[in-house]
Amino acid sequence: MAAKYIPNEIEKKWQEKWAETGLYRVTEDSPKPKYYALTMFPYTSGDLHIGHWYAMAPSDVQARFKRMQGYNVLHPMGFDAFGLNAENAAIRQGIHPYTWTMQNIENMRRQLKSIGAIYDWDREVITCLPEYYKWTQWFFLKLYEHDLAYRQKAPVNWCPSCQTVLANEQVVDGCCERCDTAVIHRDLEQWFFRITKYADELMQYEGIDWPERIKIMQRNWVGRSTGTEISFALDHPGVDEKEIRVFTTRPDTTFGVTFMVLAPEHPLVPKLTVPEKKAEVEAYIERSRRQTEIERLSTEKEKDGVFTGAYVTNRLNGEKVPIWIADYVLLSYGTGAVMAVPAHDERDFAFALKYGLPVIHVIDRTDGIAKSYAMAGTMRPGLKQSLEDANISFTETSDGGLYITLRGDDQIDNYIEMVRVHLLPGCWSEIVGSRWLFIFASEEGTTVVPFDSIEAERSILAKCKELEPNVRSRRTVMEMLWGLEFYRDMLFHTEYGTMIHSGPLTGTPGDQAISTVTKWMEQQGFGHATVSYRLRDWLISRQRYWGAPIPMIYCDKCGIVPVLEEDLPVLLPEDAEFKPTGESPLAYHEGFVNTTCPKCSSPARRETDTMDTFMCSSWYFLRYCSPHYSQAAFDPEKVKYWMPVDLYTGGAEHAVMHLLYVRFFVKALRDMGIADYNEPCVRLYNQGHIIAEQRKMSKSRGNVITPDEYVADMGVDTVRVYFMFLGPWEQGGEWDDSGISGVRRWLNRVWNLVLEEYTPRAENDGVRTELRRTTHQTIRKVTGDIERLRFNTMIAALMEFTNYLARIKEAGSVSQADWKEVVDILLLLLAPSTPHITEELWEQTGHNYSIHSQDWPQWDEALAKDEEVTLVVQVNGRLRDRITVPISITEDEAKQLALESPKSKPHIEGKQLVRAIYVPHKLVNLVVK
RNA sequence: GCCGGGGUGGCGGAACUGGCAGACGCAGCGGACUUAAAAUCCGCCGGAGUAAUCCUUGUGGGUUCGAGUCCCACCCCCGGCACCA
C-alpha cells in the first residue's frame, strides 16, 4: 500500500524547495525565446478572495505550460498599492495608509505564495514605494515635457463622498465608480493627459489579438463621429467674437435651424446675455451646476433651457435665430454649441415644442406619406366621394370630419386639387408629412402657401389665428399641428432623405446630401468637414493623500514649473492629517507645500494633488522587467528583451480604463522615443468573474469568500483545478463549491494510480497500440486547450485519460515499461495544473528534480491517428445504427455496410433508395421514399 | 433606446468547419466492502413507453438528406453605452 495523499504536507515541502533552489528565478540571459505572461496585479484591499485566484491560478497554468514548452517565461506579481481605500481606512481606523497597505500586502503575499505559482518574488513591484513612484512622477514630467500633460480649469466630476474629482471613465451611471455616490460638477484647475491626441490610433488594433468585445467597447468609448463644423454669424453689441461654431453630424439639415443652444458653461454666455435675461440665465446656470450628473443626464427629464436674448444668423439662408442655453448641451463635446433642427432631431423637437420655437422641415420623408385633416364644416359636400374615386384612404370622425392619408406625389397633387374645389371660403386645410403646405380659401379663390421657412411660419400662423379663435393661444404652427393626435407621427423624423426647403440645395438626394452640403459650405466659407470624439482628456488630479504627488511647483514669478528630475521623488510626508475636506491633505501640510522655485529660487508652492492610481498601473509591466533598476524607470535593454507582453489576462471591467490608458501610455512613450512598439500587449484575454450572491465579491458587500480554508481543507492543487474545471474561463459564474470534492477524488485516484504497484498480467499488442494512440490524442487535446485557454475541457480530457489508464492498470494489459512511460506523460501533462502533487509523484517514481524543468510532451500525429471509426447510419436523417469500420473504408463499402445494417434494414425495406449521403469518418445517411 | 454576449438534464458544463446531443464532474439511486459510518470501488442516471419507438438544446417559422450549430421573427438573462448634436 502506498502512502496516503496528504496535500498540505507535500505542498509546503515543495514550495519551500522551489524557493530554496530558486527554481522560478528569471533572468534575461537565457538562450530560450522569451514569453511575457502578465496578469493584472491586485489592488491592496486586504484579503485575496477566490475571485483573485480565479484570475491568477489559470494564468499560472498557462505560464507554466509555456515554460515547459521551452520559453523563458516572465510571469511576475506585484501590488497596486495607492488609492482611496487605504486613506479611507486611515480616516476610519486611525491607521496610517502606509501601514494599512503594507499589512495588507503582507497577507496577500502569503496567500499568493500559497497558490504555488511561478512568480519570481525578486521582481515584486509595489506602486506606493518611493522607489516606484519616483518613476511614476518621472513619467509625468516626460508627458508634461511633450505637451501631453496640461493644467486647465474645467467643470469636472466631483464625488462628494470620496471628496475628490474623478476621471470620466470612473463615473458609472452618474455615480462614483467606487462608492456609488451621485457625482456633481465643479469648476476646478486640474491636470489632464492629452489622451485625445491618440483617439484615432486607439481605435486601431493592427497586429494584436484582442477580444472583439473589448475592441468594440473601446471604439464606442472613443466615439468617433464625422461631421461638419459650421459657423453662424454673430453680431452682438460689445462682443468681439463674430461667429459661433457648432458641430453637427447632419449638415444636410442646416436650412432647418430655428434656434441655437449653448452649454450653460459656455464662455460666451455671460457676454451674450442681454440685461433683461441676466437674472434668469444666471439662475439656470447655477441650478445646472448644482445638479448631480444623474439629474442632469437623465433622459426622462424634460429638456429645459433659457433664452439669452441674443441671436446668430444662419449664413445659409440669412435667417436670424435665437440663442438659448440648455444643459442637454455639453460643453466638453464638439464646440459646446449646437444648431437646433427641431424637425429632424428628437431633443430639439421637444425643446421647440416646449418653448414655442418654430419647426421647419428640410428633409423629405422617404415613405412618401402625407396627412390631412378635413375638419367638419370646412368642405363642400362631395369630398368623400372624390376621395373614394381617387382611391385615397381616409377615416371619418364622429362629427363628420375626415382623417386623410395620402400615399405618393400623385395622390397629394390630386388631393390639393380636391381641396381647392371643396374648401369653403373662410376656411383652411393643411397637408403635412411628405408635403408641407396650407390652403386658404376666400371669396376670391384659394391660395396655397408652402410651409417652408420661418417667414412662412409667421404668416401662416397669423392667418390661422385670424380665421380661428381656437388657435389664438398657439405660439407656432407646429404647436397647432401637434394638437391633433392624427398628425403626430408626421411632425418629426431623423431619416436621411431628399433635401427640401433648402434654397439652392433643394432636391439634393439623401445619399449625397451631407457631402454636397459640406462641399458647398466649404466653398462659401461657412464651414468644413471635421471629426469629433466622445473621448475626453484623462483627468488625473486627485485631492487625496495616498497617491503619487504630482511633481509640479507654482511660482509667483515663473508660473508653473516642473520639479527637476534630480529632485525626484517628491516624497509624501509621513505626518499628514487625513481629513476629507475636499482638498488634498497635502494642502494643509506646510512642510510639503512650501518650497522654492527650481528656476528662480524664490519661495514657491507645490502642487498638492496626487495622481490617479491608474497612472501607477499604466507602466508597472515595464518595471517588472527590471524592478530594482535605480538609474531610470526601467533598464532599456531588459525592457527591449521582454516587451511587449505576450499574453495579458485580467477582468473586462478595465476595458475603457486601464486597458485604454496603458495603450495611450505606450503610444506616448513610443512618440518620445522611449518605446519601440505600438501596443503594450500582443494578446489579451479576459477571464470572467466569480460572483457570490449574484454580485461581484467585495469587502463592502460582505460577500467575500477567501481561498484559505479550501486550501487548508483540500490542498491548493485541488483548488487550482477546481477553478479551471468550473466552466469556460471567460464566463466566470456563481461560486458553488459543491463539486470541489470531485476534483479532490480525482487527484487521489491519480496518486494511487501512480504509486500503487503495476502488474502486467495479460499483455496485449492491440491494447498497447490503443494506449499509445489515446496518449498522443490526449497530449494533442491538452496542448491545444491550454493554448486556447480552454482549461475546463483540458481538465476533463485529463480526467478521462486517468479513467482510461485505471482500466488498463486493472487489466494489466501492457508491459511495465509501457506503463511507466504513460504515467510519466500523465504527470507531465498535469504538472502546470497541479504543480505540487506532480512534483512529489515525479520524485517518488524515481525522477530527478524537477518535473517543472522537463520538456512538455510532444504528440505524433501519425500515432494519434485513429485506425477505426464509428460510422453513424441514418435513414432519412434519423439515427438507426452505428458501425465500426476501418478508417480507410471507401465510400462504396461504407454505403454497402449501411444498407446491410440489421438495425436500419427494417426502415429501408419496401422503400426506394433515393440518395445515400456519405460523410467520411462520420456517417452514412440513406434517403428513402 | 443602441451595441455586445448568452439561454442545452436536478446542477456546473461538453459538442471541431452543419453530421452519434448531454463528454467530464456534482448531486441522486442501486450494489460491493464494513458490526456501523466515512473513505473506496462497481453499476444506473433527460422525458414518455412493457417494448418497438417517439419526444427533447428559450419560443415560433425557414433553409438542408441532416440544425444546439445557418437564416428570419419573438421572449428572457447578463455585460457595456446612453441627451455626444
Tab-separated table of C-alpha atoms (C1' of nucleotides) in Angstrom, chain A residues 225 248-249 296-297 303 328 330 333 338 347 534 536 725-726 728 731 738 742 745 749 790 792 796 799-800 803 872 874 878 880 882 915 917 919 922-923 925, chain B residues 3-6 11-16 19-27 39-42 52-56 64-66 79-85:
chain	number	residue	atom	x	y	z
A	225	SER	CA	-18.179	60.933	-35.310
A	248	THR	CA	-23.135	68.623	-36.401
A	249	THR	CA	-23.344	65.210	-38.000
A	296	ARG	CA	-28.665	66.422	-15.426
A	297	LEU	CA	-28.210	63.476	-17.743
A	303	LYS	CA	-35.487	69.351	-21.687
A	328	TYR	CA	-28.602	68.918	-22.538
A	330	LEU	CA	-22.381	69.538	-23.093
A	333	TYR	CA	-18.295	67.731	-26.664
A	338	VAL	CA	-25.424	73.036	-31.196
A	347	ARG	CA	-34.405	66.574	-28.426
A	534	ARG	CA	-16.686	61.285	-27.292
A	536	ARG	CA	-12.259	63.337	-23.183
A	725	PHE	CA	-12.972	22.924	-14.107
A	726	LEU	CA	-15.897	25.204	-13.186
A	728	PRO	CA	-15.162	28.285	-19.552
A	731	GLN	CA	-17.505	33.028	-18.449
A	738	SER	CA	-20.282	21.538	-4.252
A	742	GLY	CA	-14.853	15.528	-7.253
A	745	ARG	CA	-11.188	12.496	-5.506
A	749	ARG	CA	-7.064	8.484	-7.884
A	790	ARG	CA	-9.850	26.287	-22.520
A	792	ASN	CA	-12.221	23.245	-18.339
A	796	ALA	CA	-11.957	16.898	-18.487
A	799	MET	CA	-9.788	13.019	-16.108
A	800	GLU	CA	-10.877	10.884	-18.997
A	803	ASN	CA	-10.114	6.810	-16.062
A	872	VAL	CA	-23.411	6.531	-37.871
A	874	GLN	CA	-29.055	7.240	-40.597
A	878	ARG	CA	-32.674	9.563	-38.140
A	880	ARG	CA	-30.628	3.831	-36.793
A	882	ARG	CA	-23.627	2.611	-35.510
A	915	ARG	CA	-29.883	9.011	-52.234
A	917	ILE	CA	-25.006	10.668	-48.318
A	919	VAL	CA	-19.511	11.927	-44.849
A	922	LYS	CA	-18.808	10.434	-39.759
A	923	LEU	CA	-21.904	8.892	-41.237
A	925	ASN	CA	-27.424	8.835	-44.439
B	3	C	C1'	-24.041	47.866	-29.158
B	4	G	C1'	-22.034	43.120	-27.449
B	5	G	C1'	-22.545	38.025	-25.166
B	6	G	C1'	-25.727	34.111	-23.800
B	11	C	C1'	-26.776	21.421	-11.095
B	12	G	C1'	-21.735	23.271	-13.415
B	13	G	C1'	-20.957	22.371	-18.209
B	14	A	C1'	-19.349	19.311	-23.328
B	15	A	C1'	-20.338	19.029	-28.699
B	16	C	C1'	-14.028	20.644	-34.065
B	19	G	C1'	-23.161	15.106	-39.124
B	20	C	C1'	-23.872	9.987	-32.624
B	21	A	C1'	-26.989	15.882	-28.189
B	22	G	C1'	-25.669	15.515	-22.884
B	23	A	C1'	-18.129	14.373	-22.740
B	24	C	C1'	-16.111	15.416	-17.726
B	25	G	C1'	-17.752	16.291	-12.893
B	26	C	C1'	-21.501	17.256	-8.888
B	27	A	C1'	-25.988	15.655	-6.801
B	39	A	C1'	-13.377	6.502	2.595
B	40	U	C1'	-13.011	3.474	-1.694
B	41	C	C1'	-14.805	0.533	-5.782
B	42	C	C1'	-18.791	-1.242	-9.446
B	52	A	C1'	-40.569	-1.360	-30.951
B	53	U	C1'	-40.284	3.504	-30.876
B	54	C	C1'	-41.329	8.554	-30.042
B	55	C	C1'	-40.237	13.390	-27.793
B	56	U	C1'	-36.154	16.723	-26.195
B	64	U	C1'	-30.934	21.375	-45.636
B	65	C	C1'	-30.564	14.422	-46.815
B	66	G	C1'	-29.418	16.183	-41.834
B	79	G	C1'	-22.428	42.968	-19.719
B	80	G	C1'	-21.348	47.814	-21.908
B	81	C	C1'	-23.041	52.656	-23.643
B	82	A	C1'	-26.819	56.081	-23.181
B	83	C	C1'	-29.133	63.918	-24.141
B	84	C	C1'	-22.094	63.049	-27.647
B	85	A	C1'	-25.558	67.188	-31.530
